[in-house]
Coordinates of C-alpha atoms in Angstrom, one line a residue:
Chain A
X1 CA -6.0 -3.9 -16.1
X2 CA -5.4 -6.0 -13.0
X3 CA -8.0 -6.2 -10.3
X4 CA -7.7 -7.6 -6.8
X5 CA -10.8 -8.8 -4.9
X6 CA -11.1 -9.5 -1.2
X7 CA -14.6 -10.9 -0.6
X8 CA -14.5 -10.8 3.2
X9 CA -14.9 -7.2 4.6
X10 CA -14.6 -8.5 8.1
X11 CA -13.3 -11.7 9.8
X12 CA -12.9 -12.7 13.4
X13 CA -10.8 -15.4 15.1
X14 CA -10.3 -16.6 18.6
X15 CA -6.8 -16.0 20.1
X16 CA -4.5 -19.0 19.3
X17 CA -6.8 -20.3 16.6
X18 CA -6.2 -20.2 12.8
X19 CA -7.9 -17.9 10.3
X20 CA -7.7 -17.7 6.5
X21 CA -8.2 -14.5 4.5
X22 CA -9.2 -14.8 0.9
X23 CA -7.9 -13.0 -2.1
X24 CA -8.5 -13.4 -5.8
X25 CA -7.1 -11.5 -8.7
X26 CA -7.5 -11.1 -12.4
X27 CA -4.6 -10.6 -14.8
X28 CA -3.5 -11.6 -18.2
X29 CA 0.2 -11.5 -17.2
X30 CA 2.2 -14.6 -16.4
X31 CA 4.9 -13.0 -14.2
X32 CA 3.9 -10.9 -11.2
X33 CA 4.2 -10.6 -7.5
X34 CA 1.5 -10.9 -4.8
X35 CA 1.7 -9.3 -1.4
X36 CA -0.2 -9.3 1.9
X37 CA 0.0 -6.1 3.9
X38 CA -1.2 -5.4 7.4
X39 CA -2.4 -2.0 8.5
X40 CA -2.9 -1.8 12.3
X41 CA -4.7 1.1 14.0
X42 CA -1.5 3.2 13.7
X43 CA -2.2 3.1 9.9
X44 CA 1.4 2.1 9.2
X45 CA 1.4 -0.4 6.3
X46 CA 3.5 -3.4 7.1
X47 CA 4.5 -6.1 4.6
X48 CA 3.4 -9.5 5.9
X49 CA 4.4 -11.8 3.1
X50 CA 5.3 -11.9 -0.6
X51 CA 4.9 -14.4 -3.3
X52 CA 6.6 -14.5 -6.7
X53 CA 4.2 -16.0 -9.3
X54 CA 7.0 -18.1 -10.9
X55 CA 7.6 -19.9 -7.7
X56 CA 5.3 -22.9 -7.1
X57 CA 6.2 -23.2 -3.4
X58 CA 3.9 -21.3 -1.1
X59 CA 5.6 -18.5 0.9
X60 CA 5.8 -18.7 4.7
X61 CA 6.8 -16.3 7.3
X62 CA 6.6 -17.7 10.8
X63 CA 2.9 -17.9 11.6
X64 CA 1.9 -16.5 8.3
X65 CA 1.6 -18.6 5.2
X66 CA -0.1 -18.4 1.8
X67 CA -2.0 -20.7 -0.4
X68 CA -1.1 -19.6 -3.9
X69 CA -3.2 -21.2 -6.7
X70 CA -2.0 -19.6 -9.9
X71 CA -4.4 -21.3 -12.2
X72 CA -7.3 -20.3 -10.0
X73 CA -5.8 -16.8 -9.5
X74 CA -6.2 -17.2 -5.8
X75 CA -3.9 -16.0 -3.0
X76 CA -5.2 -16.7 0.5
X77 CA -3.4 -15.8 3.8
X78 CA -3.4 -18.2 6.7
X79 CA -2.6 -16.9 10.1
X80 CA -1.8 -19.6 12.7
X81 CA -1.9 -19.3 16.4
X82 CA -3.6 -15.9 16.1
X83 CA -2.4 -13.2 18.6
X84 CA -4.1 -10.0 19.7
X85 CA -1.5 -8.1 17.9
X86 CA -2.6 -9.6 14.6
X87 CA -5.8 -7.5 14.7
X88 CA -5.6 -5.1 11.8
X89 CA -6.9 -4.4 8.3
X90 CA -5.2 -6.8 5.8
X91 CA -4.8 -5.9 2.2
X92 CA -3.9 -8.2 -0.7
X93 CA -1.9 -6.5 -3.4
X94 CA -0.7 -7.3 -6.9
X95 CA 2.3 -6.0 -8.8
X96 CA 3.3 -6.7 -12.3
X97 CA 6.8 -8.0 -12.9
X98 CA 7.1 -5.9 -16.0
X99 CA 8.0 -2.5 -14.6
X100 CA 7.9 -0.8 -17.9
X101 CA 4.2 -1.3 -18.3
X102 CA 3.2 -0.6 -14.7
X103 CA 5.9 1.5 -13.1
X104 CA 6.0 -1.1 -10.3
X105 CA 2.6 0.1 -9.0
X106 CA 0.6 -1.9 -6.5
X107 CA -3.0 -2.8 -7.0
X108 CA -4.8 -3.3 -3.7
X109 CA -7.9 -5.2 -2.7
X110 CA -10.5 -3.6 -0.6
X111 CA -9.2 -5.1 2.6
X112 CA -10.3 -7.4 5.3
X113 CA -10.7 -6.2 8.9
X114 CA -9.5 -8.9 11.2
X115 CA -10.6 -9.0 14.8
X116 CA -8.9 -11.3 17.3
X117 CA -11.0 -12.2 20.3
X118 CA -9.3 -13.0 23.6
Chain B
X1 CA 16.9 -0.5 6.8
X2 CA 14.3 0.8 4.3
X3 CA 12.7 3.4 6.5
X4 CA 10.3 6.0 5.0
X5 CA 9.2 9.0 6.9
X6 CA 6.5 11.5 6.3
X7 CA 6.1 15.0 7.7
X8 CA 3.8 16.3 9.1
X9 CA 2.0 13.3 10.6
X10 CA -1.1 15.5 11.1
X11 CA -2.1 18.8 9.7
X12 CA -5.2 21.0 10.1
X13 CA -5.7 23.9 7.8
X14 CA -8.3 26.4 6.7
X15 CA -10.1 26.1 3.4
X16 CA -8.2 27.8 0.6
X17 CA -4.7 27.3 1.9
X18 CA -2.0 25.0 0.5
X19 CA -0.4 22.2 2.4
X20 CA 2.9 20.5 1.7
X21 CA 3.6 16.9 2.8
X22 CA 7.1 15.5 2.7
X23 CA 8.1 11.9 2.1
X24 CA 11.7 10.9 2.8
X25 CA 13.5 7.7 2.4
X26 CA 15.9 7.8 5.3
X27 CA 18.4 5.0 4.5
X28 CA 18.1 4.3 0.8
X29 CA 17.8 6.0 -2.5
X30 CA 14.3 5.8 -3.9
X31 CA 14.1 5.8 -7.7
X32 CA 10.3 5.8 -7.5
X33 CA 7.9 7.2 -5.0
X34 CA 4.2 6.7 -4.8
X35 CA 1.4 8.8 -3.3
X36 CA -1.8 7.2 -2.1
X37 CA -5.0 8.5 -0.6
X38 CA -7.0 6.5 1.9
X39 CA -10.5 7.1 3.2
X40 CA -11.6 5.6 6.5
X41 CA -11.9 1.8 6.4
X42 CA -11.2 1.9 2.7
X43 CA -8.3 0.7 0.5
X44 CA -5.4 2.7 -0.7
X45 CA -6.0 4.6 -3.9
X46 CA -2.9 5.4 -5.9
X47 CA -2.8 9.1 -6.8
X48 CA 0.5 9.3 -8.7
X49 CA 3.8 7.8 -9.3
X50 CA 6.9 9.9 -9.3
X51 CA 10.4 9.2 -10.6
X52 CA 13.3 11.3 -9.5
X53 CA 14.0 14.1 -11.9
X54 CA 10.9 13.7 -14.0
X55 CA 7.3 14.7 -14.0
X56 CA 4.9 12.6 -12.0
X57 CA 2.4 10.3 -13.6
X58 CA -1.0 10.9 -12.3
X59 CA -3.8 8.3 -12.1
X60 CA -7.0 9.0 -14.0
X61 CA -9.3 11.4 -12.1
X62 CA -6.5 12.9 -10.1
X63 CA -6.1 16.7 -10.7
X64 CA -2.6 17.5 -11.5
X65 CA -3.0 21.2 -10.7
X66 CA -4.6 20.3 -7.4
X67 CA -2.1 17.8 -6.2
X68 CA 1.4 19.0 -7.1
X69 CA 4.1 16.3 -6.8
X70 CA 7.8 17.0 -6.8
X71 CA 10.5 14.4 -6.7
X72 CA 13.6 16.6 -6.7
X73 CA 16.1 14.1 -5.1
X74 CA 16.5 10.4 -4.6
X75 CA 15.4 10.7 -1.0
X76 CA 12.6 13.3 -1.1
X77 CA 9.2 13.7 -2.7
X78 CA 6.6 16.3 -1.8
X79 CA 2.9 16.4 -2.3
X80 CA 1.3 19.9 -2.2
X81 CA -2.4 20.1 -1.9
X82 CA -3.2 23.5 -3.4
X83 CA -6.2 25.5 -2.4
X84 CA -7.4 22.8 0.0
X85 CA -11.1 22.2 0.6
X86 CA -12.9 20.1 3.1
X87 CA -13.4 17.3 0.6
X88 CA -9.6 17.0 0.4
X89 CA -9.5 15.9 4.0
X90 CA -8.1 12.4 4.0
X91 CA -5.2 10.2 5.0
X92 CA -2.3 10.5 2.6
X93 CA 0.4 7.8 2.4
X94 CA 3.6 7.7 0.5
X95 CA 5.8 4.8 -0.4
X96 CA 9.2 4.4 -1.9
X97 CA 10.7 1.8 -4.1
X98 CA 14.4 1.1 -4.0
X99 CA 16.0 0.3 -7.3
X100 CA 16.3 -3.4 -7.9
X101 CA 13.9 -4.4 -5.1
X102 CA 10.5 -5.7 -5.7
X103 CA 8.7 -4.1 -2.8
X104 CA 7.5 -0.7 -1.7
X105 CA 8.3 0.7 1.7
X106 CA 5.5 2.8 3.2
X107 CA 5.6 6.0 5.2
X108 CA 3.5 6.3 8.4
X109 CA 0.9 8.6 6.6
X110 CA -0.3 12.1 7.0
X111 CA -3.8 13.0 8.2
X112 CA -5.0 16.1 6.6
X113 CA -8.1 17.9 7.9
X114 CA -9.4 21.0 6.0
X115 CA -11.8 23.2 8.0

């Protein structure tokens, strides 16, 4: 079974600064997807960024980028130029690419609560 | 596109009653829907996976007779908490997967409080 670990329960960053959230995972599969979701106080889950394991290039979405290290099974999220609206709980998630075995289920980490200080 | 709604957003009920929560994909057909439970400041815990027209697959430890899931159409899944008790109080979130896409789209969640 796959597991996802987020070792930082809480992180804080100054507005306009950069912060990196850590995520490691364990799997025996070679093809899979990794995600970062944001859950603000409204509790609505919002997809931040997605990475396909077969792609070597790290995904980027505006101020959000990942450092995907497949061999190390590490998938960190970097938020540049942090804004007050970035304050939220961030979840790292794993999904197998083999839907027959997993039903496309997501496995979530425990989350990192990010505070952005003005 | 890819909007998922949940109804109600908040419900308070007495112990022993049953509560139904609806999850709808508004602008796409969802071949698979997922139901999660989330406790305060905790992660999402998958309860069950439902495919349209077939029985739901429940995660280990989730009572099938307690949490009834129906996925009767490609745009609607329902979760019924039967004979609810205070320990069932939680935040319930659904998500829907569109066939051929590799991501899930989440509903806004339903806060259930059982008195």
